[in-house]
Amino acid sequence: MSIFVGFFIIFFLTFYIWHQAESVSIGYKTKDLEENIERLKGDIEQLETKKASLLSLDRVEQMAKQELRMVIPSEEQLIYEKSDEDIRQQNR
Amino acid sequence: MKNSRRRRTKRRIIILVVFCIMWLGVLVLRLVQLQVVYAKQYRSKVFDQNQNIIEVIPKRGTIFDRNGTILARSMPSPSVFYRSSQGEPIRSQMDKINKIATLCGLSEEKLKNIQSKIEKKSPFIYIKRKIDPDKAELIMSLKLNGIFLEQENKRFYPQGKLASHLIGKVDMDNSGQSGVELKYNSVLLGDKGKRLIHKDAHRRDYQHEIIEQPIPGKDLILTIDETIQYIVESELSKAVTTRGADWGIVIVSHPGTGEILALANYPDFDLNNPPSEIEIWGKIKAIHDVFDPGSTFKIVTASAALESGKVSFSDEFDCSQTLQRGRKTFRDHEEFETLSFPDVIIHSSNIGTIQIGERIGEQNLYDMIRTYGYGKKTGVDLPAEASGILNPTKKWTSISLASISIGYEISVTAIQMLQAINVIANRGIATRPMIVKNIVLNQEKNQKQPSEYRRVITEDIATQLIDVFQQVTEVGTGTAAHIDGYNAAGKTGTSQKFDPNIGGYSSSAHTALFVGFAPVEAPLFSMVVVIDNPKGQYYGGQVAAPVFHEIGKKIFRYLRIPPKPVPQKKIITADNRRTQDQ
């Protein structure tokens, strides 16, 4: 009986220590994963914002004028697209 | 012999048992001391070593333009902090700080500040907030005990200078300091949460537990259109620079709804690198600074004239002589003879307008000014709006009626002028200007209250006045505002600036103004242009009206609204004359 009780106590203590160690280990892993998720979310937002920054009108105009040597068209060079409604009215 | 050995053994056992009992007694006493007597003290000590509760700062909401372009967003940015260890010598703790001082760019003063905090045993010390993520990684690779990173958010403005005064800036703690960031700070900020951190023997965090969930800030969708804002800022900066002016304001709105499509002050600033001087970033001139509206105020005088029935369209006024009121002589910018009521407005005659004002009378004019919304805030959702200056009639002097009729002795803001021109554009109905279209949380839009509408003048009178103000851009003082292929209406204005040194109006410093809208048939935009203290030419028709023209033309292009074809003049040649004769 006493041997059985002794084994039970040793088993219980071993399980308790293993459980505690495993909890701490899982805690570390969860924290790492949570940090990873947050980092990835941050990366997505960073990329979206970088895209907005790269497409800022000031930058686009600078590049168009300086690198691509584009110029603003004059009134005579402008052709306005007709809307679907205009085309429908014309066909009637 | 046997008995004596047994007795000795028994005595030894008793001594051993007594010793064990005494030892257990000591242990029990010590346990009582630890668990009962000093329990509170040790519990807090253990808690300090093993757990930590920190505030979780919610992510500040994003600001978008009306088409979903990001104008301001909070981005993750690490902050380096130090958790001081009890018992460790201060010198050894400072050694660790000194190792990262260069990477963090710490000054001698900052280092002294950190040392004094360590000496005072502060448990949490910021070393450097919101640093470059690459530098943060380098710091962590040094694996210094007690040095940690905290993930914070830093405000980033992808469009840089665009709408800088309007959007406004935040401080180090992400709290709004100006513009929309300040006005909607509580909406954007969200609610702080709390996080319990469990630490191991090496004071490393091994478990994070949110004990109070943070509520993220709500996103804002502004009424601003990024492209129109860009057009406005480009043209305004060009006008202020080429005219050598001190500053300028342009506001563009949709008259029907009161939604502001663009609001620009020049000089502007880069939101990602704002200047330290509060005078540069702290106020939105368009709603805060006041000035005399000059002839643009004739919109109100003309409205009061027709609304009171004291003047009719066919009435004529002798504008050939100067007018003496009190000690002040009023004159026109050019010589006129007799002008009809519409011509007085079209050619912006001060002499004619003063005569109209005198027919209206003080009380009728004052009532109309108040009905238009002058002398009180428009209610635009931006911080620090000024009411302007409008004295009650009992404070008016012998020259006040004449002065106010032509836009002096009254101070207004640019946003009030916009509200006034919107009354004409809306056929007599005033709208409250607004800047935030929607407030969004988790993609659920919370539609803001629509603008308030109130009638200021009758539709008939407004329609008559639209014809007059259209003539201003076609044959009057505002021809530089005319846009080929579109019908625009507006009013020019030039006011002398008040000089506090001489206690009167300056003869050399002016404010050039233009208010208008287009197209006349169904207005898509209304606009106010203010150019302060231009050098050389200074009339509103010469300085401000061309800005309206340039911006208006580009807005029509952007909105893909083609100009109406100009009727071609028939050229008669010898050939077709022969055909016609036949």
XYZ file of C-alpha atoms in Angstrom:
674
model
C 0.000 0.000 0.000
C 2.780 2.381 1.078
C 4.717 1.576 -2.127
C 1.619 2.384 -4.156
C 1.139 5.700 -2.306
C 4.841 6.487 -2.798
C 4.591 5.811 -6.569
C 1.428 7.907 -6.773
C 3.112 10.857 -5.031
C 6.185 10.597 -7.286
C 3.953 10.320 -10.385
C 1.834 13.273 -9.257
C 4.881 15.442 -8.548
C 6.472 14.495 -11.902
C 3.242 15.272 -13.752
C 2.899 18.588 -11.918
C 6.468 19.656 -12.778
C 6.043 18.522 -16.418
C 2.721 20.383 -16.646
C 4.244 23.591 -15.279
C 7.246 23.372 -17.624
C 4.986 22.654 -20.603
C 2.694 25.601 -19.705
C 5.655 27.940 -19.622
C 6.942 26.516 -22.926
C 3.514 26.895 -24.602
C 3.341 30.423 -23.159
C 6.613 31.267 -24.931
C 5.396 29.749 -28.215
C 2.017 31.524 -28.048
C 3.692 34.821 -27.329
C 6.032 34.292 -30.304
C 3.106 33.450 -32.586
C 1.071 36.428 -31.387
C 4.049 38.666 -32.020
C 4.393 37.137 -35.474
C 0.745 37.814 -36.291
C 1.067 41.397 -35.115
C 4.269 41.788 -37.147
C 2.586 40.452 -40.300
C -0.424 42.738 -39.778
C 1.989 45.607 -39.364
C 3.816 44.557 -42.558
C 0.553 44.547 -44.532
C -0.363 48.012 -43.291
C 3.168 49.211 -43.936
C 2.985 47.960 -47.535
C -0.434 49.569 -48.056
C 0.859 52.855 -46.712
C 4.053 52.610 -48.758
C 1.904 52.058 -51.840
C -0.121 55.191 -50.974
C 3.121 57.096 -50.483
C 4.561 55.912 -53.825
C 1.340 56.861 -55.599
C 1.153 60.316 -54.012
C 0.238 62.859 -56.688
C 3.224 65.050 -55.942
C 5.639 62.173 -56.578
C 3.778 60.966 -59.679
C 3.844 64.482 -61.174
C 7.547 64.912 -60.407
C 8.369 61.568 -62.049
C 6.156 62.245 -65.060
C 7.725 65.631 -65.674
C 11.351 64.964 -64.762
C 11.982 61.306 -65.608
C 9.445 60.693 -68.380
C 9.613 64.270 -69.739
C 5.807 64.496 -69.925
C 4.008 67.837 -70.196
C 0.511 68.977 -69.265
C -1.656 68.849 -72.408
C -3.071 72.065 -73.793
C -6.832 72.558 -74.222
C -6.616 71.692 -77.938
C -4.992 68.346 -77.174
C -7.786 67.229 -74.858
C -10.411 64.807 -76.108
C -13.226 64.097 -73.681
C -14.600 60.592 -73.655
C -18.294 60.429 -74.243
C -20.276 58.856 -71.436
C -22.537 55.865 -72.131
C -25.524 58.161 -71.672
C -24.220 60.582 -74.330
C -23.686 57.712 -76.796
C -27.211 56.384 -76.140
C -28.706 59.837 -76.767
C -26.671 60.215 -79.967
C -27.909 56.842 -81.287
C -31.538 57.842 -80.733
C 23.492 -4.430 30.529
C 20.799 -4.997 27.916
C 18.375 -2.714 29.811
C 20.939 0.059 30.120
C 21.577 0.005 26.283
C 17.847 0.050 25.626
C 17.416 3.053 27.947
C 20.265 4.864 26.203
C 18.735 4.191 22.789
C 15.333 5.344 24.030
C 16.885 8.550 25.419
C 18.624 9.205 22.088
C 15.368 8.685 20.193
C 13.579 11.061 22.540
C 16.335 13.677 22.054
C 16.115 13.194 18.271
C 12.312 13.478 18.303
C 12.478 16.578 20.530
C 15.115 18.058 18.208
C 12.938 17.288 15.180
C 9.867 18.797 16.869
C 11.875 21.897 17.795
C 13.183 22.126 14.234
C 9.648 21.778 12.862
C 8.543 24.425 15.387
C 11.203 26.804 14.078
C 10.094 26.080 10.484
C 6.446 26.643 11.404
C 7.326 29.919 13.124
C 9.333 31.023 10.083
C 6.426 30.055 7.807
C 4.015 32.023 9.992
C 6.413 34.967 9.801
C 6.594 34.713 5.976
C 2.986 33.793 5.256
C 1.166 35.816 7.883
C 3.289 38.574 9.443
C 5.099 39.795 6.286
C 2.596 38.288 3.814
C 1.443 41.553 2.287
C 4.969 42.881 1.832
C 6.330 39.692 0.238
C 3.256 39.227 -1.955
C 3.769 42.629 -3.548
C 7.495 41.902 -3.936
C 6.781 38.607 -5.712
C 4.138 40.281 -7.839
C 6.633 42.963 -8.841
C 9.168 40.334 -9.848
C 6.810 37.920 -11.623
C 4.038 40.039 -13.042
C 3.545 43.411 -14.554
C 0.385 45.213 -15.675
C 0.854 47.569 -18.572
C -1.559 49.762 -20.513
C -2.344 48.652 -24.037
C -2.543 51.715 -26.272
C -5.176 51.124 -28.960
C -4.298 51.726 -32.572
C -5.290 55.235 -33.622
C -7.846 55.348 -36.414
C -6.848 55.975 -40.017
C -7.883 59.087 -41.929
C -8.973 58.605 -45.557
C -10.054 61.023 -48.260
C -13.515 60.645 -49.816
C -12.182 58.053 -52.323
C -10.371 55.893 -49.765
C -6.845 57.274 -50.202
C -4.865 57.034 -46.963
C -4.102 60.497 -45.564
C -2.901 59.504 -42.070
C -2.212 56.088 -40.552
C -0.537 54.797 -37.407
C 2.339 52.434 -38.156
C 4.041 50.056 -35.701
C 7.197 51.656 -34.375
C 9.345 50.180 -31.565
C 10.306 52.067 -28.437
C 13.326 51.020 -26.351
C 12.795 50.858 -22.608
C 14.774 49.704 -19.574
C 13.421 47.737 -16.649
C 15.834 48.453 -13.824
C 16.914 45.536 -11.631
C 16.971 45.889 -7.884
C 20.293 45.208 -6.270
C 22.370 45.781 -9.416
C 24.945 48.584 -9.017
C 23.997 51.807 -10.809
C 27.324 51.856 -12.638
C 26.703 48.427 -14.159
C 23.173 49.476 -15.163
C 24.486 52.653 -16.798
C 27.111 50.603 -18.695
C 24.279 48.833 -20.495
C 22.595 52.134 -21.344
C 25.883 53.599 -22.608
C 26.306 50.635 -24.991
C 23.130 51.635 -26.863
C 23.469 55.409 -26.406
C 24.889 56.002 -29.901
C 22.316 53.768 -31.610
C 19.533 55.604 -29.791
C 21.128 59.002 -30.367
C 21.052 59.881 -26.663
C 22.451 63.234 -25.600
C 24.483 63.771 -22.411
C 21.456 65.435 -20.883
C 19.221 62.480 -21.700
C 21.791 60.060 -20.222
C 21.868 62.073 -16.992
C 18.088 62.008 -16.930
C 18.080 58.200 -17.300
C 20.713 57.835 -14.539
C 18.661 59.917 -12.125
C 15.624 57.718 -12.855
C 17.694 54.580 -12.168
C 18.886 56.126 -8.901
C 15.274 56.821 -7.952
C 14.584 53.117 -8.690
C 11.972 53.831 -11.371
C 10.857 50.383 -12.558
C 10.194 51.459 -16.188
C 12.342 53.942 -18.080
C 11.955 54.923 -21.758
C 15.375 55.084 -23.433
C 14.175 56.171 -26.878
C 10.664 56.238 -28.243
C 9.607 55.379 -31.791
C 12.982 54.533 -33.314
C 13.864 53.056 -36.672
C 12.940 49.302 -36.680
C 16.419 48.373 -38.033
C 18.111 50.145 -35.132
C 15.732 48.431 -32.729
C 16.800 45.033 -34.097
C 20.477 45.956 -33.673
C 19.847 46.955 -30.057
C 18.079 43.688 -29.287
C 20.897 41.686 -30.902
C 23.195 42.990 -28.122
C 21.085 40.942 -25.652
C 21.496 43.360 -22.784
C 19.703 42.356 -19.610
C 16.836 44.722 -18.775
C 16.656 46.341 -22.255
C 13.356 45.635 -23.977
C 11.297 46.833 -26.904
C 7.736 48.038 -26.674
C 5.643 48.099 -29.831
C 4.127 51.566 -30.204
C 2.477 53.314 -33.122
C 3.800 56.294 -34.994
C 1.613 58.527 -37.173
C 2.612 58.462 -40.826
C 1.259 60.698 -43.559
C 1.838 59.069 -46.986
C 0.884 62.239 -48.862
C 3.459 64.366 -46.998
C 2.461 68.010 -47.290
C -1.013 67.412 -48.704
C -3.746 69.001 -46.573
C -1.216 69.503 -43.780
C -3.137 72.168 -41.841
C -6.428 70.408 -42.333
C -5.285 66.962 -41.155
C -3.123 68.366 -38.336
C -0.425 66.700 -36.266
C -0.203 64.484 -33.196
C 2.245 64.533 -30.279
C 4.578 61.732 -29.107
C 1.672 60.016 -27.306
C -0.432 60.091 -30.493
C -2.766 62.721 -29.124
C -4.106 65.212 -31.699
C -2.587 68.686 -31.593
C -4.263 70.448 -34.512
C -6.685 70.022 -37.408
C -8.889 66.955 -37.762
C -6.454 65.023 -35.532
C -7.391 67.392 -32.690
C -11.087 67.856 -33.417
C -11.738 64.113 -33.672
C -9.054 63.056 -31.167
C -11.440 61.132 -28.899
C -12.945 59.286 -31.886
C -9.555 58.408 -33.421
C -7.896 57.515 -30.100
C -10.050 54.554 -28.974
C -9.976 53.201 -25.388
C -6.888 51.894 -23.606
C -6.756 48.269 -22.465
C -4.689 46.433 -19.829
C -2.247 43.555 -20.247
C -0.902 41.290 -17.503
C 2.640 40.108 -18.192
C 4.045 37.046 -16.416
C 7.835 36.998 -16.073
C 10.306 34.195 -15.383
C 13.342 34.230 -13.050
C 15.351 36.051 -15.746
C 12.601 38.663 -15.987
C 11.756 37.537 -19.503
C 8.076 37.787 -20.471
C 6.659 34.302 -20.992
C 2.961 34.953 -20.959
C 0.833 37.899 -21.936
C -2.754 38.064 -20.807
C -5.151 40.782 -21.941
C -7.201 41.589 -18.865
C -8.961 44.547 -20.473
C -9.383 44.549 -24.237
C -8.331 47.837 -25.929
C -10.917 49.358 -28.279
C -9.245 50.588 -31.479
C -9.833 54.133 -32.676
C -12.422 54.715 -35.375
C -11.421 55.591 -38.929
C -12.490 58.862 -40.508
C -13.523 59.392 -44.099
C -13.128 63.041 -44.982
C -15.064 64.983 -47.583
C -11.712 66.036 -49.079
C -10.828 64.810 -52.559
C -7.086 64.081 -52.784
C -6.863 65.190 -56.434
C -8.791 68.443 -55.976
C -6.735 69.164 -52.850
C -3.559 68.608 -54.877
C -4.755 70.897 -57.687
C -5.694 73.592 -55.160
C -2.374 73.402 -53.304
C -0.338 73.512 -56.526
C -2.182 76.558 -57.851
C -2.210 78.343 -54.502
C 1.522 77.920 -53.936
C 2.162 79.114 -57.501
C -0.014 82.226 -56.961
C 1.466 83.134 -53.561
C 5.037 82.643 -54.813
C 4.688 84.502 -58.113
C 2.755 87.379 -56.516
C 5.238 87.683 -53.628
C 2.302 87.430 -51.216
C 2.585 86.662 -47.492
C 0.117 83.782 -47.477
C -2.937 82.429 -49.236
C -6.101 80.424 -48.648
C -8.296 78.434 -51.024
C -11.379 76.472 -50.011
C -13.405 74.428 -52.498
C -16.740 72.929 -51.525
C -19.741 71.215 -53.010
C -22.411 73.900 -52.516
C -25.379 71.532 -52.339
C -24.101 69.485 -49.422
C -21.600 71.868 -47.804
C -18.911 69.170 -48.140
C -15.445 70.689 -48.330
C -13.560 69.163 -51.262
C -10.268 70.970 -50.610
C -8.951 73.367 -48.014
C -5.448 74.756 -48.343
C -3.294 77.305 -46.542
C 0.036 78.357 -47.972
C 2.772 78.248 -46.669
C 2.210 74.627 -45.701
C 4.435 72.067 -43.948
C 5.445 68.400 -44.134
C 3.316 66.402 -41.698
C 6.021 63.724 -41.383
C 8.534 66.316 -40.295
C 6.527 69.161 -38.768
C 8.239 72.380 -37.735
C 8.521 73.162 -34.031
C 6.929 76.632 -34.353
C 3.264 76.408 -33.379
C 2.494 79.477 -35.549
C 3.207 77.367 -38.641
C 1.215 74.224 -37.818
C -1.097 75.291 -35.009
C -4.018 76.958 -36.785
C -6.058 76.651 -39.931
C -6.036 80.164 -41.365
C -9.106 79.413 -43.471
C -11.298 79.168 -40.379
C -9.250 81.122 -37.840
C -7.848 84.277 -39.473
C -10.178 87.213 -40.088
C -9.920 90.008 -42.658
C -12.146 92.630 -44.249
C -14.089 90.987 -47.112
C -14.029 94.097 -49.342
C -16.239 93.991 -52.411
C -17.020 90.281 -52.043
C -19.358 91.508 -49.301
C -21.498 93.223 -51.960
C -23.201 89.798 -52.258
C -24.834 90.518 -48.892
C -25.603 94.182 -49.689
C -27.200 93.188 -53.013
C -29.239 90.451 -51.300
C -30.451 92.871 -48.611
C -31.342 95.453 -51.278
C -33.580 93.080 -53.233
C -34.935 91.185 -50.225
C -35.978 94.408 -48.430
C -37.622 95.712 -51.609
C -35.801 99.032 -51.235
C -34.021 98.645 -54.576
C -35.187 97.160 -57.864
C -33.215 95.899 -60.831
C -34.100 98.938 -62.947
C -32.925 101.511 -60.367
C -30.003 103.681 -61.403
C -27.305 105.324 -59.287
C -25.082 108.303 -60.001
C -21.532 107.024 -59.544
C -19.711 109.975 -61.084
C -18.838 111.763 -57.819
C -16.853 110.741 -54.758
C -18.856 110.369 -51.558
C -18.039 112.109 -48.284
C -19.325 110.358 -45.161
C -18.057 111.792 -41.877
C -14.362 112.469 -42.380
C -13.985 109.696 -44.917
C -14.060 110.077 -48.666
C -15.206 107.032 -50.649
C -14.187 106.604 -54.288
C -14.291 103.996 -57.031
C -11.422 102.050 -58.591
C -12.338 103.630 -61.955
C -14.564 106.452 -63.170
C -18.221 105.664 -63.796
C -21.247 107.677 -64.824
C -24.738 106.470 -63.988
C -24.957 102.723 -63.342
C -27.964 100.428 -63.023
C -28.262 98.186 -59.948
C -26.778 95.120 -61.745
C -23.960 97.244 -63.216
C -23.068 98.602 -59.770
C -22.374 94.988 -58.699
C -20.880 93.819 -62.026
C -18.381 96.699 -62.085
C -18.019 96.729 -58.292
C -18.765 100.427 -57.799
C -18.270 101.482 -54.180
C -20.169 104.750 -54.721
C -23.179 102.901 -56.131
C -23.100 100.212 -53.421
C -22.956 102.804 -50.626
C -26.051 104.477 -52.067
C -27.750 101.069 -52.167
C -26.685 100.431 -48.555
C -28.108 103.736 -47.439
C -31.425 102.908 -49.063
C -31.508 99.547 -47.259
C -30.870 101.111 -43.846
C -28.774 99.956 -40.904
C -31.157 97.417 -39.372
C -32.112 95.718 -42.666
C -28.455 95.405 -43.649
C -27.451 94.132 -40.196
C -30.269 91.553 -40.220
C -29.209 90.267 -43.643
C -25.555 90.031 -42.522
C -26.623 87.913 -39.537
C -28.932 85.777 -41.703
C -26.002 85.017 -44.000
C -24.145 83.740 -40.913
C -21.553 86.473 -40.427
C -20.564 87.295 -36.854
C -21.031 83.680 -35.751
C -19.281 80.368 -36.335
C -20.351 78.330 -39.342
C -20.114 75.133 -37.261
C -17.566 73.454 -39.521
C -16.117 70.412 -37.737
C -12.604 71.817 -37.298
C -10.984 73.230 -34.150
C -10.584 76.897 -33.200
C -13.058 78.418 -35.629
C -13.369 82.222 -35.297
C -16.714 84.051 -35.351
C -15.380 87.104 -37.152
C -16.129 90.644 -35.975
C -19.519 92.280 -36.523
C -20.524 95.148 -34.276
C -24.209 95.554 -33.337
C -25.917 98.563 -34.943
C -25.822 100.563 -31.685
C -22.018 100.636 -32.013
C -22.098 101.784 -35.641
C -20.730 105.288 -36.353
C -21.800 107.792 -39.026
C -19.617 106.034 -41.616
C -20.346 102.421 -40.579
C -23.288 101.880 -42.919
C -21.247 103.106 -45.896
C -18.156 101.106 -44.876
C -19.994 97.875 -44.123
C -21.949 98.083 -47.400
C -18.663 97.744 -49.269
C -17.062 95.196 -46.903
C -15.115 97.285 -44.386
C -15.591 97.613 -40.586
C -16.460 93.921 -40.595
C -14.058 91.011 -40.291
C -14.850 87.594 -41.675
C -13.213 84.202 -42.112
C -12.714 82.495 -45.466
C -15.132 79.726 -44.461
C -17.862 82.340 -43.768
C -17.303 83.754 -47.267
C -17.654 80.254 -48.677
C -20.917 79.769 -46.814
C -22.181 83.080 -48.268
C -21.391 82.200 -51.896
C -22.991 78.788 -51.344
C -26.258 80.605 -50.516
C -26.240 82.112 -54.016
C -25.141 78.832 -55.663
C -27.938 76.937 -53.849
C -30.604 79.420 -54.949
C -30.948 80.989 -51.520
C -30.248 78.076 -49.179
C -27.348 78.017 -46.709
C -25.541 74.778 -45.860
C -23.222 74.086 -42.936
C -19.711 73.327 -44.197
C -18.444 69.894 -43.181
C -15.152 68.036 -43.352
C -15.864 64.513 -42.025
C -18.160 62.420 -44.198
C -18.215 59.160 -42.235
C -16.884 57.646 -39.034
C -15.995 53.964 -39.499
C -15.386 51.182 -36.951
C -14.648 47.648 -38.179
C -15.803 48.569 -41.665
C -19.202 49.649 -40.328
C -19.949 53.143 -41.537
C -21.622 55.525 -39.177
C -23.085 58.199 -41.424
C -22.624 61.633 -39.943
C -25.549 63.973 -39.558
C -26.189 65.593 -42.943
C -25.578 69.281 -43.288
C -28.201 71.666 -41.934
C -30.172 73.641 -44.490
C -31.844 77.025 -43.984
C -33.261 79.560 -46.401
C -31.521 82.934 -46.435
C -33.051 84.657 -49.490
C -35.894 83.731 -51.821
C -35.207 81.562 -54.851
C -36.276 84.334 -57.241
C -33.847 86.854 -55.782
C -31.034 84.272 -55.730
C -31.675 83.449 -59.405
C -31.580 87.155 -60.310
C -28.311 87.567 -58.410
C -26.763 84.526 -60.135
C -27.275 86.307 -63.469
C -25.555 89.390 -62.054
C -22.588 87.415 -60.646
C -22.252 85.497 -63.923
C -21.898 88.865 -65.663
C -19.079 89.700 -63.215
C -16.982 86.900 -64.749
C -18.007 87.725 -68.313
C -17.905 91.520 -68.579
C -17.189 92.787 -65.060
C -14.261 92.895 -62.671
C -13.829 89.107 -62.603
C -13.244 88.260 -66.279
C -9.967 86.570 -65.319
C -12.063 83.952 -63.488
C -14.033 83.024 -66.609
C -13.489 79.453 -67.821
C -14.040 78.904 -71.548
C -16.858 76.468 -72.217
C -18.371 76.732 -68.728
C -20.594 79.282 -67.027
C -19.081 80.599 -63.830
C -20.396 83.194 -61.399
C -18.506 85.105 -58.748
C -17.454 88.332 -57.140
C -14.072 89.956 -56.826
C -12.855 91.850 -53.778
C -9.870 93.935 -52.754
C -9.534 95.147 -49.201
C -6.936 97.392 -47.636
C -5.312 95.688 -44.666
C -5.744 97.139 -41.209
C -2.399 98.427 -39.940
C -2.284 98.457 -36.117
C 0.762 100.795 -36.207
C -1.168 103.635 -37.839
C -4.512 102.608 -36.325
C -6.166 102.573 -39.745
C -6.194 100.960 -43.158
C -2.865 100.670 -44.960
C -2.570 102.182 -48.413
C 0.152 99.750 -49.476
C -0.985 96.356 -48.105
C -4.054 94.652 -49.561
C -5.938 91.385 -49.507
C -7.020 90.113 -52.946
C -10.195 88.033 -52.908
C -12.488 86.068 -55.169
C -15.564 83.979 -54.396
C -17.405 82.045 -57.049
C -18.971 78.832 -58.274
C -19.447 76.823 -61.459
C -21.213 75.693 -63.512
C -23.993 78.192 -62.935
C -26.767 75.798 -64.089
C -25.989 73.079 -61.514
C -23.028 74.112 -59.347
C -20.442 71.372 -58.818
C -18.042 73.444 -56.804
C -17.813 76.772 -55.050
C -14.539 78.418 -54.172
C -12.965 81.132 -52.055
C -9.535 82.506 -52.952
C -7.652 84.800 -50.545
C -4.181 86.115 -51.400
C -2.691 88.217 -48.629
C -0.488 91.218 -49.353
C 0.448 90.551 -52.991
C 3.190 92.758 -54.425
C 2.673 94.642 -57.676
C -0.876 93.994 -58.876
C -3.200 93.658 -55.919
C -6.813 93.741 -57.148
C -8.863 90.616 -56.539
C -9.730 90.519 -60.238
C -6.029 90.497 -61.151
C -4.635 88.238 -58.429
C -7.359 85.977 -56.980
C -9.685 85.546 -59.980
C -6.980 83.836 -62.143
C -6.494 81.275 -59.345
C -10.230 80.470 -59.518
C -9.894 80.118 -63.300
C -6.912 77.726 -63.135
C -8.333 75.570 -60.344
C -11.812 75.503 -61.889
C -10.461 74.469 -65.303
C -8.483 71.600 -63.757
C -11.397 70.456 -61.594
C -13.573 70.199 -64.712
C -10.846 68.158 -66.425
C -10.526 65.892 -63.385
C -14.299 65.412 -63.206
C -14.262 64.743 -66.984
C -16.859 67.393 -67.709
C -16.288 68.605 -71.243
C -16.650 72.292 -72.077
C -19.714 73.349 -73.984
C -18.788 73.973 -77.619
C -18.348 77.672 -78.321
C -20.659 78.663 -81.205
C -18.437 79.083 -84.231
C -18.559 82.461 -85.936
C -19.459 82.017 -89.580
C -16.621 83.172 -91.765
C -17.925 84.633 -94.949
C -15.609 84.074 -97.883
C -15.975 85.219 -101.487
C -17.046 81.701 -102.507
C -19.843 81.213 -100.034
C -20.989 84.828 -100.441
C -21.568 84.030 -104.119
C -23.516 80.944 -103.100
C -25.564 82.957 -100.629
C -26.310 85.598 -103.256
C -27.582 82.926 -105.574
